[in-house]
Coordinates of C-alpha atoms and ligand atoms in Angstrom, one line a residue:
M195 CA 27.4 2.4 -7.9
K196 CA 27.2 -1.1 -9.3
L197 CA 23.7 -2.0 -10.6
L198 CA 22.2 -5.3 -11.8
V199 CA 19.3 -5.6 -14.1
V200 CA 17.6 -9.0 -14.5
G201 CA 16.1 -9.6 -17.9
S202 CA 16.9 -9.6 -21.6
G203 CA 14.3 -7.6 -23.7
G204 CA 13.8 -4.2 -25.2
R205 CA 12.2 -3.2 -21.9
E206 CA 15.4 -4.0 -20.0
H207 CA 17.4 -2.1 -22.7
A208 CA 15.2 1.0 -22.1
I209 CA 15.6 0.7 -18.3
I210 CA 19.4 0.4 -18.6
K211 CA 19.7 3.4 -21.0
K212 CA 17.7 5.5 -18.5
L213 CA 19.6 4.3 -15.4
K214 CA 22.9 5.2 -17.1
E215 CA 21.8 8.9 -17.0
N216 CA 22.5 8.9 -13.3
K217 CA 26.1 10.1 -12.7
N218 CA 26.7 7.8 -9.7
V219 CA 26.2 4.7 -11.9
E220 CA 29.6 3.1 -12.7
T221 CA 28.7 -0.4 -13.9
I222 CA 25.4 -2.1 -14.9
Y223 CA 25.4 -5.8 -15.2
A224 CA 22.6 -7.3 -17.3
L225 CA 21.6 -10.9 -16.5
P226 CA 21.5 -12.2 -19.2
G227 CA 21.0 -9.1 -21.4
N228 CA 21.3 -9.5 -25.1
G229 CA 23.7 -8.6 -28.0
G230 CA 22.3 -5.1 -28.3
I231 CA 22.2 -4.4 -24.5
A232 CA 26.0 -5.3 -24.5
A233 CA 26.7 -1.8 -25.9
D234 CA 25.2 -0.3 -22.7
A235 CA 25.9 -2.9 -20.0
V236 CA 28.1 -5.8 -19.0
C237 CA 26.1 -8.9 -20.1
V238 CA 26.6 -12.0 -17.9
P239 CA 25.2 -15.3 -19.2
I240 CA 23.1 -16.1 -16.1
G241 CA 19.5 -16.9 -17.0
A242 CA 16.7 -14.6 -15.6
T243 CA 15.1 -17.6 -13.7
D244 CA 18.4 -18.9 -12.2
I245 CA 17.7 -17.3 -8.8
D246 CA 20.7 -18.9 -7.1
G247 CA 23.0 -17.9 -9.9
I248 CA 21.7 -14.3 -9.8
T249 CA 22.1 -14.0 -6.1
D250 CA 25.6 -15.6 -6.0
F251 CA 26.7 -13.2 -8.7
A252 CA 25.3 -10.1 -7.0
V253 CA 27.0 -11.0 -3.7
K254 CA 30.3 -11.8 -5.4
E255 CA 30.4 -8.6 -7.4
G256 CA 29.2 -6.4 -4.5
V257 CA 26.1 -5.1 -6.4
D258 CA 24.6 -2.0 -4.7
Y259 CA 21.1 -2.2 -6.2
A260 CA 19.2 -4.7 -8.3
V261 CA 16.3 -4.1 -10.7
V262 CA 14.3 -7.3 -11.4
A263 CA 12.4 -6.4 -14.6
T264 CA 10.9 -9.7 -15.8
D265 CA 7.8 -11.5 -14.5
D266 CA 9.2 -15.0 -14.1
P267 CA 12.0 -14.2 -11.6
L268 CA 9.7 -11.8 -9.7
V269 CA 7.0 -14.6 -9.3
L270 CA 9.8 -17.0 -8.4
G271 CA 11.0 -14.8 -5.5
C272 CA 14.2 -13.2 -7.0
V273 CA 13.6 -10.0 -5.0
D274 CA 13.1 -12.1 -1.8
A275 CA 16.4 -14.0 -2.4
L276 CA 18.4 -10.8 -3.2
E277 CA 17.0 -9.0 -0.2
A278 CA 17.8 -11.9 2.1
K279 CA 21.5 -11.3 1.1
G280 CA 21.2 -7.6 1.9
I281 CA 20.9 -6.3 -1.6
P282 CA 18.2 -3.7 -2.1
C283 CA 15.9 -4.2 -5.1
F284 CA 13.4 -2.6 -7.4
G285 CA 10.4 -4.9 -7.8
P286 CA 7.9 -6.7 -5.6
E287 CA 8.5 -9.7 -3.4
A288 CA 6.9 -13.0 -4.5
K289 CA 3.9 -12.6 -2.2
A290 CA 3.1 -9.4 -4.1
A291 CA 4.1 -10.5 -7.6
I292 CA 1.2 -13.0 -7.3
I293 CA -1.0 -10.1 -8.6
E294 CA 0.4 -11.1 -12.0
G295 CA 1.3 -14.7 -11.2
S296 CA -2.2 -15.8 -10.5
K297 CA -5.3 -14.4 -12.3
V298 CA -7.5 -16.2 -9.8
F299 CA -5.8 -14.3 -7.1
S300 CA -6.1 -10.9 -8.8
K301 CA -9.7 -11.4 -9.8
N302 CA -10.7 -12.4 -6.2
L303 CA -8.7 -9.4 -4.9
M304 CA -10.7 -7.1 -7.2
K305 CA -14.0 -8.6 -6.2
K306 CA -13.2 -8.5 -2.5
Y307 CA -12.2 -4.8 -2.6
G308 CA -14.7 -3.6 -5.1
I309 CA -12.2 -2.7 -7.9
P310 CA -13.9 -2.5 -11.3
T311 CA -13.2 -5.5 -13.5
A312 CA -15.1 -7.9 -15.8
E313 CA -17.6 -10.3 -14.1
Y314 CA -16.0 -13.7 -13.8
E315 CA -16.1 -17.3 -12.3
T316 CA -13.0 -19.4 -11.5
F317 CA -12.7 -23.1 -12.0
T318 CA -10.4 -25.9 -11.0
D319 CA -12.8 -28.7 -12.2
L320 CA -13.0 -29.4 -15.9
N321 CA -16.6 -30.5 -16.0
E322 CA -17.8 -27.5 -14.0
A323 CA -16.0 -25.2 -16.3
L324 CA -17.5 -26.9 -19.4
A325 CA -21.0 -26.8 -17.9
Y326 CA -20.5 -23.0 -17.2
V327 CA -19.2 -22.0 -20.6
E328 CA -22.0 -23.9 -22.3
K329 CA -24.4 -21.3 -21.0
A330 CA -22.3 -18.2 -20.7
P331 CA -23.0 -15.4 -23.1
V332 CA -20.6 -15.2 -26.0
P333 CA -18.1 -13.9 -26.8
T334 CA -16.6 -15.1 -23.5
V335 CA -13.1 -14.8 -22.3
I336 CA -11.1 -17.8 -21.0
K337 CA -7.9 -17.1 -19.1
A338 CA -5.3 -19.6 -17.7
D339 CA -4.5 -18.8 -14.1
G340 CA -0.7 -18.6 -14.3
L341 CA 2.0 -17.0 -16.5
A342 CA 1.7 -18.0 -20.1
L343 CA 3.9 -15.7 -22.1
G344 CA 0.9 -13.4 -22.8
K345 CA -0.8 -16.3 -24.7
G346 CA -3.1 -17.6 -21.9
V347 CA -6.1 -15.5 -22.9
I348 CA -8.6 -16.8 -25.4
I349 CA -11.6 -14.8 -26.6
A350 CA -14.2 -17.5 -27.6
E351 CA -16.8 -16.3 -30.2
T352 CA -18.9 -19.5 -29.8
H353 CA -19.8 -22.0 -27.1
D354 CA -17.8 -24.6 -29.0
D355 CA -14.7 -22.4 -29.1
A356 CA -15.1 -21.8 -25.4
K357 CA -15.3 -25.5 -24.6
R358 CA -12.3 -26.1 -26.8
A359 CA -10.3 -23.4 -24.9
V360 CA -11.2 -24.9 -21.6
I361 CA -10.2 -28.4 -22.7
S362 CA -6.9 -27.2 -24.2
M363 CA -6.0 -25.5 -20.9
M364 CA -7.4 -27.8 -18.3
Q365 CA -7.2 -31.2 -19.9
D366 CA -4.5 -31.0 -22.6
K367 CA -2.4 -28.6 -20.4
A368 CA -1.5 -26.3 -23.3
F369 CA 0.0 -23.9 -20.7
G370 CA 1.2 -26.6 -18.3
K371 CA 0.4 -25.9 -14.6
S372 CA -0.7 -22.4 -15.5
G373 CA -3.9 -23.8 -16.9
E374 CA -4.9 -26.0 -14.0
S375 CA -7.2 -23.3 -12.8
V376 CA -9.0 -21.0 -15.3
V377 CA -10.9 -17.8 -15.1
V378 CA -14.0 -17.4 -17.4
E379 CA -14.9 -13.8 -17.7
E380 CA -17.3 -11.3 -19.3
F381 CA -16.2 -9.9 -22.6
L382 CA -15.7 -6.1 -22.3
T383 CA -15.4 -3.5 -25.1
G384 CA -13.7 -0.2 -25.3
P385 CA -10.2 1.2 -26.0
E386 CA -7.3 -0.2 -24.0
V387 CA -4.9 1.8 -22.0
S388 CA -1.7 0.8 -20.3
V389 CA -0.7 2.7 -17.2
L390 CA 2.6 1.8 -15.4
A391 CA 2.8 3.2 -11.9
F392 CA 5.6 3.5 -9.4
T393 CA 4.6 2.6 -5.9
D394 CA 6.3 2.1 -2.5
G395 CA 3.2 0.6 -1.0
K396 CA 2.0 3.9 0.4
T397 CA 2.1 6.4 -2.5
V398 CA 1.3 5.6 -6.1
K399 CA 2.7 7.8 -8.9
P400 CA 1.5 6.8 -12.4
M401 CA 3.7 7.3 -15.4
V402 CA 2.6 8.8 -18.7
S403 CA -0.1 6.5 -20.2
S404 CA 0.5 4.4 -23.3
M405 CA -1.2 2.3 -26.0
D406 CA 0.1 -1.1 -27.0
H407 CA -0.6 -2.7 -30.4
K408 CA -0.8 -6.4 -29.6
R409 CA -1.9 -8.0 -32.8
A410 CA 0.7 -9.0 -35.4
G411 CA -0.9 -7.4 -38.4
D412 CA -2.0 -4.0 -39.6
G413 CA -5.5 -2.9 -38.6
D414 CA -5.3 -5.1 -35.4
T415 CA -5.6 -8.3 -37.4
G416 CA -3.7 -11.6 -37.0
L417 CA -2.3 -13.3 -33.9
N418 CA -1.7 -11.8 -30.5
T419 CA 1.9 -11.0 -29.9
G420 CA 4.0 -9.6 -27.0
G421 CA 3.3 -6.1 -28.6
M422 CA 4.2 -4.7 -32.0
G423 CA 4.5 -1.1 -31.1
T424 CA 3.4 1.6 -28.6
V425 CA 2.6 5.3 -28.4
A426 CA 2.6 7.6 -25.3
P427 CA 0.5 9.3 -24.1
N428 CA -2.7 7.4 -24.9
P429 CA -5.4 9.9 -26.1
Y430 CA -8.2 7.9 -24.5
Y431 CA -6.6 8.4 -21.1
T432 CA -8.1 11.9 -20.5
P433 CA -7.6 13.8 -17.2
E434 CA -11.1 12.8 -16.2
V435 CA -10.4 9.1 -16.8
A436 CA -7.1 9.4 -15.0
A437 CA -8.8 10.9 -12.0
E438 CA -11.4 8.1 -11.9
C439 CA -8.6 5.4 -12.3
M440 CA -6.7 6.9 -9.4
E441 CA -9.7 7.0 -7.1
K442 CA -11.4 3.7 -8.1
I443 CA -8.5 1.5 -9.2
F444 CA -4.9 2.6 -8.3
I445 CA -5.3 3.6 -4.7
P446 CA -7.8 0.8 -3.9
T447 CA -5.4 -1.8 -5.4
I448 CA -2.4 -0.6 -3.3
N449 CA -4.6 -0.5 -0.2
A450 CA -6.0 -4.0 -1.0
M451 CA -2.5 -5.5 -1.3
N452 CA -1.5 -3.9 2.0
A453 CA -4.7 -5.3 3.7
E454 CA -3.8 -8.8 2.4
G455 CA -0.3 -8.5 3.9
R456 CA 1.2 -8.3 0.4
T457 CA 2.5 -4.8 0.1
F458 CA 3.5 -4.1 -3.5
K459 CA 6.7 -2.1 -4.2
G460 CA 8.1 -1.5 -7.7
C461 CA 6.2 -0.9 -10.9
L462 CA 2.6 -2.0 -11.0
Y463 CA 1.2 -2.2 -14.5
F464 CA -2.6 -1.6 -14.9
G465 CA -4.0 -3.0 -18.2
L466 CA -7.2 -1.0 -18.4
M467 CA -10.2 -1.0 -20.7
I468 CA -12.3 2.2 -20.9
T469 CA -15.7 0.6 -21.2
P470 CA -19.0 2.4 -21.6
N471 CA -19.4 1.9 -17.8
G472 CA -16.1 3.4 -16.9
P473 CA -12.5 2.1 -16.7
K474 CA -12.1 -1.5 -15.7
V475 CA -9.0 -3.6 -15.0
I476 CA -8.2 -6.2 -17.7
E477 CA -5.0 -7.4 -16.1
Y478 CA -2.3 -6.5 -13.6
N479 CA 1.4 -7.0 -14.3
C480 CA 4.0 -6.9 -11.5
R481 CA 6.5 -5.1 -13.7
F482 CA 7.1 -2.6 -16.5
G483 CA 5.4 -3.4 -19.8
D484 CA 7.2 -4.3 -23.0
P485 CA 7.1 -2.4 -25.3
E486 CA 5.4 0.3 -23.2
T487 CA 8.6 1.0 -21.3
Q488 CA 10.3 2.0 -24.6
V489 CA 7.9 4.9 -25.0
V490 CA 7.4 5.8 -21.3
L491 CA 11.0 6.0 -20.0
P492 CA 12.3 8.3 -22.8
L493 CA 9.7 10.8 -21.7
L494 CA 10.8 10.6 -18.0
E495 CA 12.6 13.8 -17.0
S496 CA 13.3 12.8 -13.4
D497 CA 16.1 10.5 -12.3
L498 CA 15.0 6.8 -12.7
L499 CA 17.4 5.4 -10.2
E500 CA 16.3 7.9 -7.5
I501 CA 12.7 7.0 -8.1
M502 CA 13.4 3.3 -8.0
Q503 CA 15.3 3.6 -4.8
A504 CA 12.4 5.7 -3.3
T505 CA 10.0 2.8 -4.0
T506 CA 12.4 0.5 -2.0
N507 CA 12.9 3.0 0.8
G508 CA 9.3 4.1 1.1
T509 CA 10.1 7.7 0.2
L510 CA 8.2 8.0 -3.1
E511 CA 5.9 10.7 -1.8
S512 CA 8.7 13.2 -1.6
T513 CA 10.4 12.1 -4.8
E514 CA 9.8 13.9 -8.1
V515 CA 8.3 11.8 -10.9
K516 CA 8.1 14.2 -13.9
F517 CA 7.4 13.5 -17.5
A518 CA 8.0 15.7 -20.5
D519 CA 4.9 17.1 -22.2
K520 CA 5.8 15.3 -25.4
N521 CA 4.9 12.2 -27.4
A522 CA 6.7 9.0 -28.1
C523 CA 6.3 6.2 -30.6
C524 CA 8.0 2.8 -30.7
V525 CA 7.8 0.6 -33.8
I526 CA 8.9 -3.0 -33.2
M527 CA 10.8 -4.7 -36.0
A528 CA 10.2 -8.5 -35.8
S529 CA 11.4 -11.6 -37.6
K530 CA 9.0 -12.7 -40.3
G531 CA 6.8 -15.5 -39.0
Y532 CA 6.7 -14.2 -35.4
P533 CA 4.8 -15.0 -33.1
V534 CA 4.7 -18.6 -34.5
S535 CA 8.0 -19.6 -36.0
Y536 CA 10.8 -17.7 -37.6
E537 CA 14.4 -18.0 -38.7
K538 CA 17.3 -16.5 -36.7
G539 CA 20.9 -15.5 -37.3
Y540 CA 20.5 -12.6 -39.8
E541 CA 22.9 -9.7 -39.5
I542 CA 21.4 -6.5 -38.2
A543 CA 22.6 -3.1 -39.6
I544 CA 21.9 -0.1 -37.3
P545 CA 23.7 3.2 -38.3
D546 CA 25.7 4.5 -35.3
E547 CA 24.0 7.9 -35.3
I548 CA 20.6 6.3 -34.5
S549 CA 21.7 3.6 -32.0
G550 CA 20.6 5.8 -29.1
S551 CA 17.0 5.5 -30.4
V552 CA 17.1 1.7 -30.8
Y553 CA 16.1 -0.7 -28.0
V554 CA 17.3 -4.2 -28.8
A555 CA 15.3 -7.3 -27.8
G556 CA 16.0 -10.5 -29.8
A557 CA 19.6 -10.1 -30.9
A558 CA 22.9 -11.8 -30.2
L559 CA 26.5 -11.0 -30.9
K560 CA 28.2 -13.5 -33.3
D561 CA 31.8 -12.9 -34.3
G562 CA 31.4 -9.3 -33.1
K563 CA 28.3 -8.8 -35.3
L564 CA 24.8 -8.2 -34.1
V565 CA 22.4 -10.9 -35.5
T566 CA 18.7 -11.7 -35.0
S567 CA 18.0 -14.3 -32.2
G568 CA 14.3 -13.8 -31.4
G569 CA 10.8 -12.9 -32.6
R570 CA 10.8 -9.3 -31.6
V571 CA 14.2 -8.1 -32.6
L572 CA 14.2 -4.4 -31.7
G573 CA 12.2 -1.3 -31.2
A574 CA 12.8 2.1 -32.9
V575 CA 11.7 5.0 -30.7
E576 CA 11.2 8.6 -31.5
T577 CA 10.0 11.4 -29.2
A578 CA 8.6 14.7 -30.6
D579 CA 6.3 17.6 -29.6
T580 CA 3.4 16.0 -31.5
L581 CA 2.3 12.4 -31.9
E582 CA 2.3 12.8 -35.6
D583 CA 6.0 13.7 -35.7
A584 CA 6.8 11.0 -33.2
V585 CA 5.2 8.4 -35.4
K586 CA 6.8 9.8 -38.6
G587 CA 10.2 9.9 -36.9
A588 CA 9.9 6.3 -35.6
Y589 CA 9.2 5.0 -39.1
E590 CA 12.1 7.1 -40.5
L591 CA 14.4 5.3 -38.0
V592 CA 12.9 1.9 -39.1
K593 CA 13.8 2.7 -42.7
K594 CA 17.5 3.1 -41.7
I595 CA 17.7 -0.3 -40.0
S596 CA 17.9 -3.5 -42.0
F597 CA 18.0 -7.3 -41.5
D598 CA 16.8 -10.1 -43.7
N599 CA 13.2 -11.3 -43.0
A600 CA 12.3 -8.1 -41.1
F601 CA 8.6 -7.3 -40.7
Y602 CA 6.8 -4.5 -38.8
R603 CA 3.3 -3.0 -38.7
S604 CA 2.9 0.1 -40.8
D605 CA 0.1 1.5 -38.7
I606 CA 1.5 2.0 -35.2
G607 CA -0.1 5.2 -33.8
A608 CA -2.8 5.4 -36.4
R609 CA -5.6 4.7 -34.0
A610 CA -4.2 7.2 -31.5
L611 CA -3.8 9.8 -34.1
K612 CA -7.5 9.4 -35.2
A613 CA -8.7 9.5 -31.6
G614 CA -6.7 12.6 -30.8
R615 CA -8.1 14.6 -33.7
Ligands
AMP776 P1 -3.8 -10.1 -21.6 O1 -2.8 -11.1 -22.1 O2 -4.4 -10.5 -20.3 O3 -3.3 -8.7 -21.8 O4 -5.0 -10.2 -22.6 C1 -4.8 -10.1 -24.0 C2 -5.8 -9.3 -24.6 O5 -7.1 -9.9 -24.5 C3 -6.1 -7.9 -23.9 O6 -5.1 -7.0 -24.3 C4 -7.5 -7.6 -24.4 O7 -7.4 -7.1 -25.7 C5 -8.1 -9.0 -24.5 N1 -9.0 -9.2 -23.3 C6 -8.6 -9.7 -22.1 N2 -9.6 -9.8 -21.2 C7 -10.7 -9.3 -21.9 C8 -12.1 -9.1 -21.6 N3 -12.6 -9.4 -20.4 N4 -12.9 -8.5 -22.5 C9 -12.4 -8.2 -23.7 N5 -11.1 -8.4 -24.1 C10 -10.3 -8.9 -23.2
LIG777 N1 2.8 -5.1 -23.5 C1 2.1 -5.9 -22.6 C2 2.9 -6.5 -21.5 O1 4.0 -6.1 -21.2 O2 2.4 -7.3 -20.8

């Protein structure tokens, strides 16, 4: 089989490594992939948002199955375009990807169908938003409606901060069109859990839970990033919490999307907060998480391609989705200065014997050598029987990898270890 994966991060590298375990897979094309992915797939320089380019390539090469892994192409209708050419895909059509593409849509969906989430109001008028945040209890949370590279959420500690956030989104267009509408919501507290779930629109099969570490610095300090590391499973996601999430959140969400004529197929990401009043949805994503995927897929014992095809064909109920009863830890090595500004082009040294445990994100090939080309450069992943050993093992891998200006958090997994004791 010839497969195509759209995207270029560590998540895509994890998906590709797992897909390769299926014996029927002959070739995987990564569009565009990256310098590290090139060791596992044929990278083709077609951008992830070049929908026409992707579709033409898939038709020309006779691709049998496509995995659209990144949010932008999903929201832009990449799956719709490929399916129109007869190429089956993993991932939601645009009308379902809106669950991530518009926060106004997802908040209204949750309100309409009684899915637990933070109380909120939505605004398209600057003055109405300003008048509201002046009186709203603080801290208050301001969210741009559309995609904003994970940066469109501001937690305002004061009324002045809240007003500034509204002005920067709605008037100064800090996130372009994404900020034309905003959601202002109640500040929730509690541990966060990421749950990725396969669904064919009828059945939902959650994967092992995970915990992201979003802040750049140790002790959850510093700026928000795309994610500096992950562990799986998440100790806060107990069997009781899981059962409550299935009943009150996962199944109602799938049913709600069906009722709206927006059947969701693919991987639905539930960003949850376990509040004193029970689990609530912080955000939905229409795709696998990054770097959650790097700890979740190494624990998957069933065949990823078969599961993905089952979400497309509507046969997920009869398809095995089994995870090892083990733990995983991913430590992200980033370029110093990320997420603001950083230098690129430094050579990366990864010993051959650990390359199977390294998921490359921001790296390019230059004269045959792997060099840094992004903020998050790679993730080192270890699996083990205990979380303690997984964390220790991931940091041992990190010590064997080197590039100039590298930085990483030294406390990935610390909170989970404390909670698990
Ligand atoms: P997001 O980009 O939507 O994942 O949001 C970034 C982070 O902001 C989340 O991981 C939470 O830590 C935080 N956050 C978002 N919404 C809320 C909320 N209503 N209350 C408290 N924290 C929030
Ligand atoms: N790690 C968070 C995300 O993928 O959105």
